Amino acid sequence: MGNPAAVRILVADDHTLVRESLVNLLQGSADLKVVAQASDGLETIEKALATRPDIVITDISMPHLNGIEVVRRLRESLPEARVLVLTMHSEDEYVLQLVRAGASGYLVKDSAASELLAAIQCLRDGRGYFGPQAARILAEQLQNPERQVDDPYGRLTPREREVFHLIAEGMTTKEIARALDISAKTAENHRARVLDKVGVRNTAELVRFALRKGLLD
């Protein structure tokens, strides 16, 4: 019999070895239960809504939907779930964007296993947890509140953000239509609006934009 009071966790990372290592670590604790795994942003949202975990542990750079958008959507559709971002990115703009999107915690992947477990404990108790780098960045922001951090997606709607990632991953209009279960005409319209709003002319320029904004690995 499992522990009925165990913290229910969803682990999302597109690198299988990283994800499996995390799952093995978490399953080693009787107080934690991994209820789902996901390898991309859209799958993370779907599985979170299906399993309703207490905590979602997610990376930032994932296929189909960036971690920032994952956090934002989870806050809207599953506000009771706490989100811990576990990533290799420690740049200021990532931390601030994710906190504003609704993240409850932020750790870099070179943190010790004990720190990850401590972070989960804090989130379970209703508190936030931010590693040393993130805590410094948040303190600096409090001291300089006039500092602005732009949404890397700009004016893109939620659907356009999905299309953005599918374009960046090299999908054709027909493939995007199939992936999102929409007509080819609708997919083409979305594609045109994405390119226009982002201010690029083609897929190559969109990929460069995504890399510059940290929306792709």
Short mmCIF file of C-alpha atoms in Angstrom, two decimals:
data_model
loop_
_atom_site.label_atom_id
_atom_site.label_comp_id
_atom_site.label_asym_id
_atom_site.label_seq_id
_atom_site.Cartn_x
_atom_site.Cartn_y
_atom_site.Cartn_z
CA MET A 1 0.00 0.00 0.00
CA GLY A 2 1.29 3.45 -0.86
CA ASN A 3 1.22 6.38 1.51
CA PRO A 4 -2.22 8.05 1.01
CA ALA A 5 -0.75 11.34 2.28
CA ALA A 6 2.13 11.28 -0.20
CA VAL A 7 2.74 14.41 -2.27
CA ARG A 8 1.59 13.71 -5.82
CA ILE A 9 4.11 14.92 -8.40
CA LEU A 10 4.26 15.30 -12.18
CA VAL A 11 7.77 15.38 -13.70
CA ALA A 12 8.25 17.12 -17.06
CA ASP A 13 11.53 17.15 -18.98
CA ASP A 14 12.25 16.36 -22.61
CA HIS A 15 15.52 14.58 -21.76
CA THR A 16 14.62 11.00 -20.89
CA LEU A 17 17.69 10.31 -18.72
CA VAL A 18 17.14 13.48 -16.69
CA ARG A 19 13.45 12.72 -16.25
CA GLU A 20 14.02 9.11 -15.24
CA SER A 21 16.75 10.10 -12.79
CA LEU A 22 14.39 12.58 -11.17
CA VAL A 23 11.61 10.00 -10.95
CA ASN A 24 13.96 7.46 -9.34
CA LEU A 25 15.10 10.04 -6.80
CA LEU A 26 11.56 11.06 -5.90
CA GLN A 27 10.22 7.51 -5.75
CA GLY A 28 12.89 6.76 -3.15
CA SER A 29 10.93 8.84 -0.65
CA ALA A 30 7.85 7.33 0.98
CA ASP A 31 6.32 10.82 1.21
CA LEU A 32 6.42 11.41 -2.56
CA LYS A 33 4.54 9.76 -5.42
CA VAL A 34 5.19 10.43 -9.11
CA VAL A 35 1.75 10.26 -10.74
CA ALA A 36 2.77 11.23 -14.28
CA GLN A 37 5.67 12.07 -16.58
CA ALA A 38 5.75 14.33 -19.62
CA SER A 39 8.33 15.02 -22.32
CA ASP A 40 6.94 18.21 -23.86
CA GLY A 41 4.96 21.29 -22.89
CA LEU A 42 1.57 20.32 -24.27
CA GLU A 43 1.79 16.85 -22.75
CA THR A 44 2.61 18.47 -19.40
CA ILE A 45 -0.62 20.48 -19.50
CA GLU A 46 -2.69 17.48 -20.59
CA LYS A 47 -1.31 15.13 -17.93
CA ALA A 48 -1.56 17.76 -15.22
CA LEU A 49 -5.25 18.26 -15.96
CA ALA A 50 -5.78 14.49 -16.06
CA THR A 51 -3.92 13.62 -12.84
CA ARG A 52 -4.21 16.91 -10.86
CA PRO A 53 -0.85 16.63 -9.06
CA ASP A 54 0.07 18.64 -5.96
CA ILE A 55 3.38 19.70 -7.53
CA VAL A 56 4.59 19.94 -11.12
CA ILE A 57 8.36 19.86 -11.67
CA THR A 58 9.16 21.23 -15.12
CA ASP A 59 12.06 22.35 -17.29
CA ILE A 60 11.96 25.59 -19.30
CA SER A 61 13.13 24.50 -22.76
CA MET A 62 10.78 21.78 -23.99
CA PRO A 63 9.21 20.93 -27.37
CA HIS A 64 5.71 22.12 -28.37
CA LEU A 65 5.35 24.63 -25.52
CA ASN A 66 7.95 26.53 -23.53
CA GLY A 67 8.07 26.13 -19.75
CA ILE A 68 7.11 29.77 -19.21
CA GLU A 69 3.84 29.21 -21.07
CA VAL A 70 3.34 25.87 -19.26
CA VAL A 71 3.56 27.67 -15.90
CA ARG A 72 1.16 30.39 -17.06
CA ARG A 73 -1.42 27.89 -18.30
CA LEU A 74 -1.18 25.76 -15.16
CA ARG A 75 -1.81 28.82 -13.01
CA GLU A 76 -4.96 29.52 -15.02
CA SER A 77 -6.33 25.99 -15.38
CA LEU A 78 -4.95 24.23 -12.27
CA PRO A 79 -4.24 26.97 -9.68
CA GLU A 80 -4.06 24.53 -6.78
CA ALA A 81 -0.96 22.86 -8.28
CA ARG A 82 2.39 24.31 -7.25
CA VAL A 83 5.06 24.55 -9.96
CA LEU A 84 8.77 24.02 -9.35
CA VAL A 85 11.00 24.95 -12.27
CA LEU A 86 14.13 22.81 -12.49
CA THR A 87 16.39 24.01 -15.28
CA MET A 88 19.93 24.68 -16.44
CA HIS A 89 19.01 28.33 -17.10
CA SER A 90 19.86 30.84 -14.35
CA GLU A 91 19.62 34.09 -16.33
CA ASP A 92 17.71 36.96 -14.76
CA GLU A 93 15.01 37.15 -17.41
CA TYR A 94 14.01 33.50 -17.00
CA VAL A 95 13.60 33.76 -13.23
CA LEU A 96 11.51 36.94 -13.40
CA GLN A 97 9.32 35.72 -16.27
CA LEU A 98 8.60 32.44 -14.50
CA VAL A 99 7.78 34.04 -11.16
CA ARG A 100 5.42 36.44 -12.92
CA ALA A 101 3.89 33.49 -14.79
CA GLY A 102 3.14 31.79 -11.47
CA ALA A 103 6.07 29.53 -10.52
CA SER A 104 6.34 28.73 -6.80
CA GLY A 105 9.95 27.60 -6.95
CA TYR A 106 13.08 27.73 -9.11
CA LEU A 107 16.19 25.56 -8.98
CA VAL A 108 19.08 25.01 -11.37
CA LYS A 109 19.85 21.41 -12.31
CA ASP A 110 23.26 21.35 -10.66
CA SER A 111 21.57 21.72 -7.25
CA ALA A 112 22.06 18.88 -4.77
CA ALA A 113 19.35 16.24 -4.45
CA SER A 114 18.80 17.34 -0.86
CA GLU A 115 17.98 20.86 -2.08
CA LEU A 116 15.40 19.53 -4.52
CA LEU A 117 13.73 17.54 -1.74
CA ALA A 118 13.81 20.62 0.50
CA ALA A 119 12.16 22.65 -2.27
CA ILE A 120 9.37 20.08 -2.61
CA GLN A 121 8.83 20.19 1.16
CA CYS A 122 8.49 23.99 1.03
CA LEU A 123 6.01 23.89 -1.84
CA ARG A 124 4.01 21.18 -0.07
CA ASP A 125 3.77 23.45 2.97
CA GLY A 126 2.51 26.33 0.85
CA ARG A 127 5.77 28.25 0.72
CA GLY A 128 7.99 29.16 -2.21
CA TYR A 129 11.54 27.95 -2.75
CA PHE A 130 14.16 29.73 -4.82
CA GLY A 131 17.77 28.64 -5.10
CA PRO A 132 20.60 31.10 -4.37
CA GLN A 133 20.81 32.46 -7.94
CA ALA A 134 17.06 32.98 -8.20
CA ALA A 135 16.84 34.51 -4.72
CA ARG A 136 19.54 37.06 -5.64
CA ILE A 137 17.72 37.97 -8.87
CA LEU A 138 14.39 38.41 -7.05
CA ALA A 139 16.05 40.56 -4.38
CA GLU A 140 17.55 42.79 -7.05
CA GLN A 141 14.16 43.14 -8.72
CA LEU A 142 12.59 44.22 -5.42
CA GLN A 143 15.28 46.87 -5.09
CA ASN A 144 14.72 48.00 -8.69
CA PRO A 145 10.96 47.54 -9.28
CA GLU A 146 10.98 49.84 -12.32
CA ARG A 147 12.96 47.26 -14.25
CA GLN A 148 10.82 45.76 -16.99
CA VAL A 149 10.98 42.17 -18.28
CA ASP A 150 9.24 41.55 -21.57
CA ASP A 151 7.15 38.47 -22.35
CA PRO A 152 9.35 36.63 -24.91
CA TYR A 153 6.21 35.65 -26.85
CA GLY A 154 5.13 39.25 -27.25
CA ARG A 155 1.50 39.55 -28.42
CA LEU A 156 1.01 35.91 -29.44
CA THR A 157 -2.23 34.27 -28.27
CA PRO A 158 -2.09 30.87 -26.50
CA ARG A 159 -2.87 29.05 -29.78
CA GLU A 160 -0.29 31.11 -31.67
CA ARG A 161 2.31 30.19 -29.06
CA GLU A 162 1.67 26.52 -29.81
CA VAL A 163 1.95 27.18 -33.55
CA PHE A 164 5.13 29.18 -32.92
CA HIS A 165 6.83 26.12 -31.40
CA LEU A 166 5.61 23.75 -34.09
CA ILE A 167 6.97 26.08 -36.80
CA ALA A 168 10.28 26.33 -34.94
CA GLU A 169 10.44 22.53 -34.79
CA GLY A 170 10.24 22.42 -38.59
CA MET A 171 6.65 21.29 -39.06
CA THR A 172 4.88 22.10 -42.32
CA THR A 173 1.47 23.77 -42.34
CA LYS A 174 -0.22 20.39 -42.99
CA GLU A 175 1.69 18.79 -40.11
CA ILE A 176 0.69 21.65 -37.80
CA ALA A 177 -2.95 21.20 -38.84
CA ARG A 178 -2.80 17.48 -37.99
CA ALA A 179 -0.97 18.06 -34.70
CA LEU A 180 -3.52 20.62 -33.50
CA ASP A 181 -6.55 18.97 -35.15
CA ILE A 182 -7.41 22.08 -37.17
CA SER A 183 -7.89 22.71 -40.89
CA ALA A 184 -4.92 23.47 -43.15
CA LYS A 185 -6.43 26.88 -43.86
CA THR A 186 -6.67 27.70 -40.16
CA ALA A 187 -3.10 26.50 -39.63
CA GLU A 188 -1.91 28.69 -42.49
CA ASN A 189 -3.71 31.70 -40.99
CA HIS A 190 -2.11 31.04 -37.59
CA ARG A 191 1.31 30.69 -39.22
CA ALA A 192 0.94 33.99 -41.06
CA ARG A 193 -0.14 35.82 -37.89
CA VAL A 194 2.75 34.33 -35.90
CA LEU A 195 5.35 35.45 -38.44
CA ASP A 196 3.75 38.90 -38.65
CA LYS A 197 3.52 39.45 -34.89
CA VAL A 198 7.05 38.20 -34.27
CA GLY A 199 8.33 40.35 -37.11
CA VAL A 200 10.08 37.66 -39.16
CA ARG A 201 9.71 36.57 -42.78
CA ASN A 202 10.33 32.83 -42.67
CA THR A 203 11.00 29.77 -40.52
CA ALA A 204 14.77 30.33 -40.35
CA GLU A 205 14.28 33.82 -38.95
CA LEU A 206 11.68 32.53 -36.49
CA VAL A 207 14.12 29.86 -35.23
CA ARG A 208 16.80 32.53 -34.72
CA PHE A 209 14.26 34.64 -32.83
CA ALA A 210 13.30 31.67 -30.62
CA LEU A 211 16.94 30.88 -29.83
CA ARG A 212 17.67 34.52 -29.03
CA LYS A 213 14.71 34.65 -26.64
CA GLY A 214 15.62 31.35 -25.00
CA LEU A 215 12.47 29.59 -26.24
CA LEU A 216 14.43 26.72 -27.80
CA ASP A 217 17.47 24.75 -26.64
#
